[in-house]
Short mmCIF file of C-alpha atoms in Angstrom, two decimals:
data_model
loop_
_atom_site.label_atom_id
_atom_site.label_comp_id
_atom_site.label_asym_id
_atom_site.label_seq_id
_atom_site.Cartn_x
_atom_site.Cartn_y
_atom_site.Cartn_z
CA UNK D 1 -53.37 68.27 -31.38
CA UNK D 2 -57.09 69.00 -31.66
CA UNK D 3 -57.66 65.50 -33.05
CA UNK D 4 -55.92 63.93 -30.03
CA UNK D 5 -57.99 66.03 -27.62
CA UNK D 6 -61.22 65.09 -29.40
CA UNK D 7 -60.37 61.40 -29.46
CA UNK D 8 -59.52 61.23 -25.77
CA UNK D 9 -62.66 63.24 -25.01
CA UNK D 10 -64.62 60.53 -26.83
CA UNK D 11 -63.00 57.86 -24.68
CA UNK D 12 -63.58 59.92 -21.53
CA UNK D 13 -67.30 60.22 -22.27
CA UNK D 14 -67.64 56.48 -22.79
CA UNK D 15 -65.65 55.69 -19.64
CA UNK D 16 -67.66 58.14 -17.55
CA UNK D 17 -70.93 56.69 -18.76
CA UNK D 18 -69.68 53.16 -18.07
CA UNK D 19 -68.78 54.09 -14.47
CA UNK D 20 -72.09 55.90 -13.99
CA UNK D 21 -74.06 52.96 -15.37
CA UNK D 22 -72.19 50.53 -13.16
CA UNK D 23 -72.86 52.58 -10.03
CA UNK D 24 -76.55 53.07 -10.85
CA UNK D 25 -76.90 49.35 -11.52
CA UNK D 26 -75.26 48.40 -8.23
CA UNK D 27 -77.57 50.78 -6.36
CA UNK D 28 -80.58 49.37 -8.28
CA UNK D 29 -81.57 52.84 -9.51
CA UNK D 30 -82.00 51.49 -13.05
CA UNK D 31 -82.40 48.01 -14.49
CA UNK D 32 -79.24 46.07 -15.32
CA UNK D 33 -80.43 45.37 -18.86
CA UNK D 34 -81.33 48.99 -19.62
CA UNK D 35 -78.05 50.24 -18.16
CA UNK D 36 -75.99 47.76 -20.17
CA UNK D 37 -77.80 48.42 -23.43
CA UNK D 38 -77.60 52.19 -23.06
CA UNK D 39 -73.87 51.85 -22.54
CA UNK D 40 -73.65 49.55 -25.52
CA UNK D 41 -75.52 51.84 -27.91
CA UNK D 42 -73.41 54.84 -26.83
CA UNK D 43 -70.14 52.97 -27.31
CA UNK D 44 -71.47 51.59 -30.60
CA UNK D 45 -72.23 55.07 -31.96
CA UNK D 46 -68.83 56.33 -30.84
CA UNK D 47 -67.10 53.32 -32.42
CA UNK D 48 -69.08 53.93 -35.61
CA UNK D 49 -67.99 57.54 -36.06
CA UNK D 50 -64.41 57.36 -34.81
CA UNK D 51 -63.15 56.17 -38.25
CA UNK D 52 -64.85 59.14 -39.94
CA UNK D 53 -63.64 61.77 -37.48
CA UNK D 54 -60.06 60.67 -36.88
CA UNK D 55 -57.33 59.68 -39.31
CA UNK D 56 -54.37 58.56 -37.18
CA UNK D 57 -54.31 54.81 -37.90
CA UNK D 58 -51.59 53.80 -35.43
CA UNK D 59 -53.15 55.81 -32.60
CA UNK D 60 -56.59 54.29 -33.16
CA UNK D 61 -55.22 50.75 -33.30
CA UNK D 62 -53.09 51.33 -30.20
CA UNK D 63 -56.04 52.72 -28.22
CA UNK D 64 -58.32 49.90 -29.45
CA UNK D 65 -55.73 47.34 -28.38
CA UNK D 66 -55.39 48.98 -24.94
CA UNK D 67 -59.15 49.08 -24.41
CA UNK D 68 -59.40 45.43 -25.43
CA UNK D 69 -56.84 44.47 -22.80
CA UNK D 70 -58.53 46.64 -20.15
CA UNK D 71 -62.00 45.22 -20.82
CA UNK D 72 -60.61 41.68 -20.71
CA UNK D 73 -59.21 42.33 -17.22
CA UNK D 74 -62.42 44.03 -16.06
CA UNK D 75 -64.61 41.15 -17.22
CA UNK D 76 -62.20 38.45 -16.05
CA UNK D 77 -62.07 40.02 -12.58
CA UNK D 78 -65.86 40.43 -12.67
CA UNK D 79 -65.67 44.17 -12.01
CA UNK D 80 -68.60 44.84 -14.35
CA UNK D 81 -70.90 42.22 -12.88
CA UNK D 82 -73.75 44.63 -12.25
CA UNK D 83 -74.16 45.21 -15.97
CA UNK D 84 -74.75 41.50 -16.63
CA UNK D 85 -78.33 40.44 -17.05
CA UNK D 86 -77.83 37.06 -15.41
CA UNK D 87 -75.64 35.20 -13.01
CA UNK D 88 -73.45 34.06 -15.90
CA UNK D 89 -70.38 36.09 -16.74
CA UNK D 90 -70.81 38.02 -19.98
CA UNK D 91 -67.81 38.84 -22.13
CA UNK D 92 -69.79 41.33 -24.20
CA UNK D 93 -67.66 44.43 -23.58
CA UNK D 94 -64.45 42.53 -24.28
CA UNK D 95 -65.86 41.03 -27.48
CA UNK D 96 -67.09 44.47 -28.54
CA UNK D 97 -63.62 45.97 -28.05
CA UNK D 98 -61.98 43.05 -29.83
CA UNK D 99 -64.28 43.37 -32.84
CA UNK D 100 -63.45 47.08 -33.14
CA UNK D 101 -59.73 46.31 -32.93
CA UNK D 102 -59.96 43.74 -35.74
CA UNK D 103 -62.08 45.97 -37.96
CA UNK D 104 -59.79 48.95 -37.34
CA UNK D 105 -56.79 46.89 -38.46
CA UNK D 106 -58.58 45.61 -41.57
CA UNK D 107 -60.60 48.61 -42.78
CA UNK D 108 -59.58 51.83 -41.01
CA UNK D 109 -57.13 53.04 -43.66
CA UNK D 110 -58.96 52.25 -46.89
CA UNK D 111 -62.66 51.68 -46.03
CA UNK D 112 -63.59 53.45 -42.77
CA UNK D 113 -67.27 53.54 -43.81
CA UNK D 114 -67.35 49.76 -43.38
CA UNK D 115 -66.62 50.14 -39.64
CA UNK D 116 -69.23 52.87 -39.35
CA UNK D 117 -71.91 50.78 -41.05
CA UNK D 118 -71.21 47.60 -39.08
CA UNK D 119 -71.37 49.24 -35.63
CA UNK D 120 -74.47 51.26 -36.47
CA UNK D 121 -76.19 48.09 -37.66
CA UNK D 122 -75.21 46.16 -34.56
CA UNK D 123 -75.77 48.85 -31.93
CA UNK D 124 -79.24 50.01 -32.98
CA UNK D 125 -80.51 46.53 -33.88
CA UNK D 126 -79.26 45.04 -30.64
CA UNK D 127 -80.68 47.86 -28.51
CA UNK D 128 -84.17 47.81 -30.02
CA UNK D 129 -84.35 44.00 -30.11
CA UNK D 130 -83.46 43.78 -26.41
CA UNK D 131 -85.94 46.53 -25.52
CA UNK D 132 -88.74 44.91 -27.54
CA UNK D 133 -87.94 41.45 -26.24
CA UNK D 134 -87.95 42.52 -22.60
CA UNK D 135 -91.02 44.76 -22.84
CA UNK D 136 -93.28 42.97 -25.32
CA UNK D 137 -92.33 39.29 -25.42
CA UNK D 138 -94.48 36.89 -23.43
CA UNK D 139 -92.62 33.72 -24.29
CA UNK D 140 -88.98 32.86 -24.85
CA UNK D 141 -87.03 30.08 -26.52
CA UNK D 142 -83.56 28.79 -25.71
CA UNK D 143 -81.37 27.36 -28.47
CA UNK D 144 -78.11 27.95 -26.62
CA UNK D 145 -77.55 29.12 -23.03
CA UNK D 146 -79.16 32.55 -23.53
CA UNK D 147 -82.91 33.08 -23.74
CA UNK D 148 -84.29 34.72 -26.88
CA UNK D 149 -87.74 35.81 -28.05
CA UNK D 150 -89.42 35.81 -31.44
CA UNK D 151 -90.35 39.47 -31.00
CA UNK D 152 -86.77 40.38 -30.14
CA UNK D 153 -85.37 38.46 -33.11
CA UNK D 154 -87.93 39.98 -35.49
CA UNK D 155 -87.14 43.46 -34.18
CA UNK D 156 -83.43 42.82 -34.71
CA UNK D 157 -84.08 41.74 -38.31
CA UNK D 158 -86.32 44.71 -39.19
CA UNK D 159 -83.98 47.23 -37.56
CA UNK D 160 -81.00 45.74 -39.40
CA UNK D 161 -82.78 46.05 -42.75
CA UNK D 162 -83.68 49.69 -42.08
CA UNK D 163 -80.19 50.62 -40.87
CA UNK D 164 -78.51 48.97 -43.87
CA UNK D 165 -80.81 50.70 -46.33
CA UNK D 166 -80.60 54.15 -44.72
CA UNK D 167 -77.05 54.38 -43.39
CA UNK D 168 -75.02 52.12 -45.65
CA UNK D 169 -76.23 53.67 -48.87
CA UNK D 170 -75.74 57.27 -47.71
CA UNK D 171 -72.33 56.62 -46.14
CA UNK D 172 -71.21 54.73 -49.24
CA UNK D 173 -72.22 57.65 -51.46
CA UNK D 174 -70.54 60.22 -49.25
CA UNK D 175 -67.25 58.37 -48.84
CA UNK D 176 -66.82 56.92 -52.33
CA UNK D 177 -68.48 59.68 -54.31
CA UNK D 178 -70.70 57.14 -56.10
CA UNK D 179 -74.44 56.67 -55.79
CA UNK D 180 -75.91 53.56 -54.22
CA UNK D 181 -79.59 54.09 -54.93
CA UNK D 182 -82.49 52.30 -53.29
CA UNK D 183 -83.16 49.47 -55.72
CA UNK D 184 -83.83 45.74 -55.80
CA UNK D 185 -80.16 44.94 -55.30
CA UNK D 186 -79.91 47.03 -52.13
CA UNK D 187 -83.18 45.63 -50.76
CA UNK D 188 -82.15 42.01 -51.38
CA UNK D 189 -78.71 42.67 -49.90
CA UNK D 190 -80.23 44.27 -46.81
CA UNK D 191 -82.61 41.34 -46.32
CA UNK D 192 -80.04 38.55 -46.76
CA UNK D 193 -77.46 40.35 -44.58
CA UNK D 194 -80.09 40.86 -41.88
CA UNK D 195 -81.12 37.19 -42.03
CA UNK D 196 -77.50 36.14 -41.42
CA UNK D 197 -76.98 38.66 -38.62
CA UNK D 198 -80.25 37.66 -36.92
CA UNK D 199 -79.11 34.04 -37.07
CA UNK D 200 -75.85 34.93 -35.33
CA UNK D 201 -77.80 36.91 -32.74
CA UNK D 202 -80.08 33.94 -32.08
CA UNK D 203 -77.36 31.39 -31.34
CA UNK D 204 -74.90 33.70 -29.57
CA UNK D 205 -74.38 33.51 -25.82
CA UNK D 206 -72.10 35.03 -23.16
CA UNK D 207 -71.95 38.26 -25.17
CA UNK D 208 -70.40 36.65 -28.27
CA UNK D 209 -72.85 38.55 -30.51
CA UNK D 210 -70.84 41.68 -29.67
CA UNK D 211 -67.96 40.10 -31.58
CA UNK D 212 -69.46 38.08 -34.42
CA UNK D 213 -72.21 40.48 -35.55
CA UNK D 214 -70.01 43.57 -36.18
CA UNK D 215 -67.50 41.38 -38.01
CA UNK D 216 -70.13 39.59 -40.10
CA UNK D 217 -71.90 42.87 -40.85
CA UNK D 218 -68.64 44.49 -41.94
CA UNK D 219 -67.63 41.66 -44.27
CA UNK D 220 -71.08 41.30 -45.81
CA UNK D 221 -71.55 45.03 -46.34
CA UNK D 222 -68.05 45.30 -47.79
CA UNK D 223 -68.50 42.34 -50.15
CA UNK D 224 -72.10 42.92 -51.27
CA UNK D 225 -72.40 46.72 -51.08
CA UNK D 226 -68.79 47.86 -51.42
CA UNK D 227 -68.76 46.75 -55.06
CA UNK D 228 -72.30 45.74 -56.10
CA UNK D 229 -72.29 42.54 -58.16
CA UNK D 230 -75.55 40.89 -59.18
CA UNK D 231 -73.96 37.49 -59.81
CA UNK D 232 -72.25 37.48 -56.43
CA UNK D 233 -75.49 38.38 -54.66
CA UNK D 234 -77.36 35.64 -56.53
CA UNK D 235 -74.66 33.11 -55.61
CA UNK D 236 -74.85 34.08 -51.96
CA UNK D 237 -78.65 33.87 -51.85
CA UNK D 238 -78.54 30.49 -53.61
CA UNK D 239 -75.81 29.31 -51.21
CA UNK D 240 -77.87 30.43 -48.22
CA UNK D 241 -80.92 28.58 -49.56
CA UNK D 242 -78.88 25.41 -50.13
CA UNK D 243 -77.35 25.68 -46.66
CA UNK D 244 -80.85 26.02 -45.17
CA UNK D 245 -81.88 22.74 -46.82
CA UNK D 246 -78.75 20.99 -45.53
CA UNK D 247 -79.32 22.34 -42.01
CA UNK D 248 -82.98 21.33 -41.87
CA UNK D 249 -82.37 17.82 -43.25
CA UNK D 250 -79.42 17.32 -40.89
CA UNK D 251 -81.56 18.30 -37.93
CA UNK D 252 -84.39 15.99 -38.99
CA UNK D 253 -82.07 12.97 -39.34
CA UNK D 254 -80.39 13.91 -36.03
CA UNK D 255 -76.94 14.67 -37.40
CA UNK D 256 -77.21 18.04 -35.65
CA UNK D 257 -78.87 19.60 -32.64
CA UNK D 258 -81.06 22.67 -33.21
CA UNK D 259 -78.14 24.98 -32.37
CA UNK D 260 -75.88 22.90 -34.61
CA UNK D 261 -78.29 23.17 -37.54
CA UNK D 262 -78.47 26.95 -37.17
CA UNK D 263 -74.68 27.21 -37.00
CA UNK D 264 -74.44 24.99 -40.08
CA UNK D 265 -76.85 27.25 -41.95
CA UNK D 266 -74.78 30.34 -41.10
CA UNK D 267 -71.41 28.75 -41.80
CA UNK D 268 -72.51 26.99 -44.98
CA UNK D 269 -74.11 30.20 -46.29
CA UNK D 270 -70.66 31.79 -46.40
CA UNK D 271 -68.88 28.74 -47.81
CA UNK D 272 -71.58 27.76 -50.32
CA UNK D 273 -72.44 31.35 -51.26
CA UNK D 274 -68.94 32.76 -51.68
CA UNK D 275 -66.93 29.61 -52.41
CA UNK D 276 -69.12 27.77 -54.89
CA UNK D 277 -68.82 24.03 -55.45
CA UNK D 278 -65.02 24.25 -55.16
CA UNK D 279 -65.29 25.06 -51.46
CA UNK D 280 -68.62 23.37 -50.79
CA UNK D 281 -67.93 19.78 -51.91
CA UNK D 282 -65.04 19.11 -49.45
CA UNK D 283 -66.90 20.29 -46.35
CA UNK D 284 -70.07 18.48 -47.42
CA UNK D 285 -68.04 15.28 -47.88
CA UNK D 286 -66.59 15.70 -44.39
CA UNK D 287 -69.89 16.50 -42.74
CA UNK D 288 -72.08 13.86 -44.37
CA UNK D 289 -69.62 10.95 -44.26
CA UNK D 290 -68.42 11.75 -40.72
CA UNK D 291 -72.00 12.05 -39.44
CA UNK D 292 -72.94 8.68 -40.96
CA UNK D 293 -69.78 7.13 -39.53
CA UNK D 294 -70.61 8.51 -36.07
CA UNK D 295 -74.09 7.00 -36.25
CA UNK D 296 -72.68 3.60 -37.26
CA UNK D 297 -70.05 3.64 -34.52
CA UNK D 298 -72.61 4.59 -31.90
CA UNK D 299 -74.78 1.61 -32.84
CA UNK D 300 -71.88 -0.85 -32.89
CA UNK D 301 -69.98 0.37 -29.81
CA UNK D 302 -72.10 2.68 -27.69
CA UNK D 303 -70.15 1.96 -24.50
CA UNK D 304 -67.21 4.11 -25.59
CA UNK D 305 -69.59 7.11 -25.64
CA UNK D 306 -69.15 7.36 -21.88
CA UNK D 307 -65.67 8.84 -22.38
CA UNK D 308 -66.64 11.54 -24.88
CA UNK D 309 -67.72 15.01 -23.83
CA UNK D 310 -70.46 15.13 -26.48
CA UNK D 311 -72.47 12.64 -28.49
CA UNK D 312 -72.35 12.16 -32.26
CA UNK D 313 -75.14 14.75 -32.69
CA UNK D 314 -73.14 17.93 -33.27
CA UNK D 315 -74.02 21.24 -31.61
CA UNK D 316 -73.12 24.78 -32.69
CA UNK D 317 -69.76 24.75 -30.90
CA UNK D 318 -68.70 21.55 -32.69
CA UNK D 319 -69.80 22.97 -36.03
CA UNK D 320 -67.75 26.14 -35.43
CA UNK D 321 -64.72 24.16 -34.25
CA UNK D 322 -64.72 21.91 -37.32
CA UNK D 323 -65.80 24.39 -39.99
CA UNK D 324 -65.13 27.87 -38.66
CA UNK D 325 -61.67 28.02 -40.23
CA UNK D 326 -63.25 27.35 -43.63
CA UNK D 327 -65.74 30.19 -43.19
CA UNK D 328 -62.94 32.61 -42.35
CA UNK D 329 -60.74 31.46 -45.24
CA UNK D 330 -63.45 31.76 -47.88
CA UNK D 331 -64.02 35.39 -46.84
CA UNK D 332 -60.29 36.16 -46.89
CA UNK D 333 -60.00 34.54 -50.31
CA UNK D 334 -62.85 36.69 -51.62
CA UNK D 335 -61.24 39.90 -50.36
CA UNK D 336 -57.60 38.93 -51.03
CA UNK D 337 -57.72 36.22 -53.76
CA UNK D 338 -54.93 33.69 -53.24
CA UNK D 339 -54.91 29.97 -54.04
CA UNK D 340 -52.98 29.37 -50.84
CA UNK D 341 -56.16 30.01 -48.83
CA UNK D 342 -57.81 27.09 -50.58
CA UNK D 343 -54.96 24.71 -49.77
CA UNK D 344 -55.00 25.84 -46.13
CA UNK D 345 -58.74 25.15 -46.15
CA UNK D 346 -58.34 21.66 -47.62
CA UNK D 347 -55.51 20.82 -45.22
CA UNK D 348 -57.34 22.05 -42.11
CA UNK D 349 -60.42 20.12 -43.22
CA UNK D 350 -58.25 17.03 -43.81
CA UNK D 351 -56.96 17.38 -40.25
CA UNK D 352 -60.39 17.56 -38.60
CA UNK D 353 -61.67 14.76 -40.84
CA UNK D 354 -58.63 12.59 -40.05
CA UNK D 355 -59.12 13.24 -36.35
CA UNK D 356 -62.85 12.47 -36.51
CA UNK D 357 -62.36 9.28 -38.53
CA UNK D 358 -59.46 8.14 -36.34
CA UNK D 359 -61.78 8.39 -33.33
CA UNK D 360 -64.85 6.85 -34.98
CA UNK D 361 -63.07 3.98 -36.78
CA UNK D 362 -60.61 3.48 -33.92
CA UNK D 363 -63.47 2.94 -31.47
CA UNK D 364 -65.76 1.07 -33.86
CA UNK D 365 -64.65 -2.26 -32.40
CA UNK D 366 -62.67 -3.23 -29.33
CA UNK D 367 -58.96 -2.83 -30.10
CA UNK D 368 -55.73 -2.15 -28.28
CA UNK D 369 -55.19 1.56 -27.61
CA UNK D 370 -51.98 3.25 -26.48
CA UNK D 371 -51.06 6.60 -24.96
CA UNK D 372 -49.42 8.73 -27.67
CA UNK D 373 -46.72 9.95 -25.26
CA UNK D 374 -45.37 6.70 -23.82
CA UNK D 375 -47.24 4.02 -25.84
CA UNK D 376 -48.54 2.44 -22.65
CA UNK D 377 -51.95 0.70 -22.95
CA UNK D 378 -54.95 2.84 -21.98
CA UNK D 379 -58.73 2.47 -22.08
CA UNK D 380 -60.22 2.77 -25.55
CA UNK D 381 -61.85 6.18 -25.97
CA UNK D 382 -59.67 8.07 -23.48
CA UNK D 383 -58.22 11.33 -24.91
CA UNK D 384 -54.63 10.99 -26.06
CA UNK D 385 -55.03 7.40 -27.18
CA UNK D 386 -53.98 6.04 -30.58
CA UNK D 387 -54.40 2.67 -32.25
CA UNK D 388 -53.39 1.03 -35.51
CA UNK D 389 -56.95 0.89 -36.83
CA UNK D 390 -57.56 4.46 -35.67
CA UNK D 391 -54.48 5.71 -37.51
CA UNK D 392 -55.66 3.88 -40.64
CA UNK D 393 -59.02 5.61 -40.23
CA UNK D 394 -57.29 8.97 -39.99
CA UNK D 395 -55.42 8.35 -43.25
CA UNK D 396 -58.70 7.37 -44.91
CA UNK D 397 -60.38 10.56 -43.68
CA UNK D 398 -57.59 12.77 -45.01
CA UNK D 399 -57.70 10.92 -48.37
CA UNK D 400 -61.44 11.53 -48.66
CA UNK D 401 -60.93 15.27 -48.30
CA UNK D 402 -58.04 15.24 -50.77
CA UNK D 403 -60.17 13.37 -53.31
CA UNK D 404 -63.13 15.72 -52.82
CA UNK D 405 -61.10 18.65 -54.15
CA UNK D 406 -59.18 16.83 -56.89
CA UNK D 407 -61.23 18.40 -59.73
CA UNK D 408 -59.86 21.85 -58.90
CA UNK D 409 -56.18 20.84 -58.60
CA UNK D 410 -53.97 22.04 -61.45
CA UNK D 411 -50.53 20.72 -60.51
CA UNK D 412 -48.65 17.57 -59.49
CA UNK D 413 -51.19 15.17 -58.00
CA UNK D 414 -48.54 13.19 -56.12
CA UNK D 415 -47.37 16.24 -54.17
CA UNK D 416 -50.96 17.31 -53.58
CA UNK D 417 -52.09 14.00 -52.08
CA UNK D 418 -48.86 13.57 -50.13
CA UNK D 419 -48.96 16.91 -48.36
CA UNK D 420 -52.72 17.03 -47.77
CA UNK D 421 -52.70 13.55 -46.23
CA UNK D 422 -49.62 14.39 -44.17
CA UNK D 423 -51.30 17.61 -43.01
CA UNK D 424 -54.33 15.58 -41.98
CA UNK D 425 -52.29 13.03 -40.03
CA UNK D 426 -50.23 15.80 -38.42
CA UNK D 427 -53.37 17.57 -37.24
CA UNK D 428 -54.88 14.32 -35.95
CA UNK D 429 -51.74 13.39 -34.00
CA UNK D 430 -51.52 16.93 -32.65
CA UNK D 431 -55.08 16.51 -31.37
CA UNK D 432 -54.05 13.27 -29.59
CA UNK D 433 -50.98 15.00 -28.15
CA UNK D 434 -53.10 17.77 -26.67
CA UNK D 435 -55.54 15.18 -25.37
CA UNK D 436 -52.75 13.39 -23.54
CA UNK D 437 -51.19 16.52 -22.07
CA UNK D 438 -53.23 19.69 -21.50
CA UNK D 439 -56.83 18.89 -22.48
CA UNK D 440 -59.21 18.88 -19.53
CA UNK D 441 -59.77 15.36 -18.16
CA UNK D 442 -62.08 14.40 -15.32
CA UNK D 443 -62.46 11.38 -13.06
CA UNK D 444 -65.87 9.97 -12.17
CA UNK D 445 -66.40 9.73 -8.42
CA UNK D 446 -68.76 6.78 -8.89
CA UNK D 447 -67.11 4.45 -11.44
CA UNK D 448 -63.58 5.87 -11.41
CA UNK D 449 -63.35 6.27 -15.21
CA UNK D 450 -61.34 9.06 -16.84
CA UNK D 451 -63.67 11.08 -19.05
CA UNK D 452 -64.14 14.39 -20.86
CA UNK D 453 -67.55 14.81 -19.22
CA UNK D 454 -68.17 17.23 -16.36
CA UNK D 455 -71.10 15.05 -15.23
CA UNK D 456 -70.75 11.24 -15.24
CA UNK D 457 -72.95 8.62 -13.61
CA UNK D 458 -75.30 11.53 -12.84
CA UNK D 459 -72.67 13.06 -10.52
CA UNK D 460 -70.19 15.92 -10.88
CA UNK D 461 -66.77 14.61 -11.85
CA UNK D 462 -63.43 15.50 -10.28
CA UNK D 463 -60.88 17.49 -12.29
CA UNK D 464 -57.99 15.13 -12.93
CA UNK D 465 -55.59 16.99 -15.23
CA UNK D 466 -55.28 19.59 -17.97
CA UNK D 467 -56.78 23.05 -18.21
CA UNK D 468 -60.47 23.32 -17.35
CA UNK D 469 -61.16 25.63 -20.29
CA UNK D 470 -59.44 23.41 -22.88
CA UNK D 471 -62.25 21.07 -23.90
CA UNK D 472 -62.58 18.75 -26.88
CA UNK D 473 -64.03 21.45 -29.14
CA UNK D 474 -60.99 23.70 -28.70
CA UNK D 475 -58.68 20.74 -29.25
CA UNK D 476 -60.48 19.96 -32.52
CA UNK D 477 -60.08 23.60 -33.56
CA UNK D 478 -56.37 23.37 -32.74
CA UNK D 479 -56.09 20.25 -34.89
CA UNK D 480 -57.58 22.11 -37.85
CA UNK D 481 -55.20 25.03 -37.33
CA UNK D 482 -52.26 22.60 -37.13
CA UNK D 483 -53.24 21.09 -40.47
CA UNK D 484 -53.37 24.55 -42.03
CA UNK D 485 -50.01 25.55 -40.55
CA UNK D 486 -48.46 22.34 -41.90
CA UNK D 487 -49.43 23.17 -45.48
CA UNK D 488 -48.14 26.75 -45.10
CA UNK D 489 -44.73 25.36 -44.19
CA UNK D 490 -44.66 23.33 -47.42
CA UNK D 491 -46.50 25.75 -49.70
CA UNK D 492 -43.48 26.08 -52.02
CA UNK D 493 -44.07 22.50 -53.18
CA UNK D 494 -47.69 23.24 -54.07
CA UNK D 495 -47.75 26.73 -55.58
#
């Protein structure tokens, strides 16, 4: 009973402070930024120590789930607007609650110190970086929609290193009964983890850092510090270095925007560092060949670009939509080794590659295009359209991904190629289906064309059909998920 009283007292303190901060912010008694960050660091400390003070797994998960739903409603209804530091709606509190829910489900029962470490790292680093950035920075840069400062980013990095060294080692020793002394391994781990977390902080916007940083911190601390392994740390550092080279070169040759190159560095660090060549070659084949194909198509048929939401130069959202599944799967495979994760990875990659190649090859030259639902002729480049040459391009894209992983396949090649290619085509067609039904489509008020763009002919477009929030990036992500689901359904033929 005492545990229940203590837990609800914790929640009551946080809720009371949230209400007080909101009221003070609305009355302009304190700055919005200071109010929000004080609330954040308090909730972060509470979230950090809840796993160490309470042991009722189901109760914690249930409360975390309830708070996640409540914060979603509060943010969606804009009830916490005074805590935002700009006119844009921030989903920070919701993302924070969601990250705690996920980490509670994954680590609460067997590794509660992971949750403690991750929220201490995030809360203190985020608070001091915001304070330093607002008080000391004289200039700001903008990679995504949120402004950042070099001083703020540097403060975040330094604070992260210090928190990892001081808290993670002591908590690890206390919980596991084993010593994690201050040595070269711990220092290198703290630095590389902090580099990754600072990168996520730099490109995050709309409060997404409240979600991705605790999760990334938890996984990296668990993998690198939970069971120290010199070879694994070396592989990760080497992978991060290789991903940095790929990101810089891609930015210089204009395959990626600045935000896209940073997202590629972060994503590739996980895939290259933890997956080795087995996981790296397929995604490199997709990225390099698809980027070259996009450049060629743009030179040959630039007119079709008017229908697409974004150009062939990929930004951070496109990188996450196409490769984010792979980053998640490589981490899951490291924690829970299973060859199925690799086949899901290859199949999801085959789907996004098939979809990309179907679009690029299908619009390379003028050809007849049909609506996937009723096969009626439509303008080339309009979402939901398919063509014979585009379908052939999709098959070719899926085959490329299948071939890129052939060295690591140990069973029937016929089944492997068949199901990977089918998964790719299924994901590509699913993308076209969504494009023809519920993806957001707009009509230009000037030229009358149907497009994915919000602005066309330098004017705001008119919403024609579909859900406003379902853009091309989310549809691409759905295509990748569809490819992965397809291979799960037929896993008995592969494993």
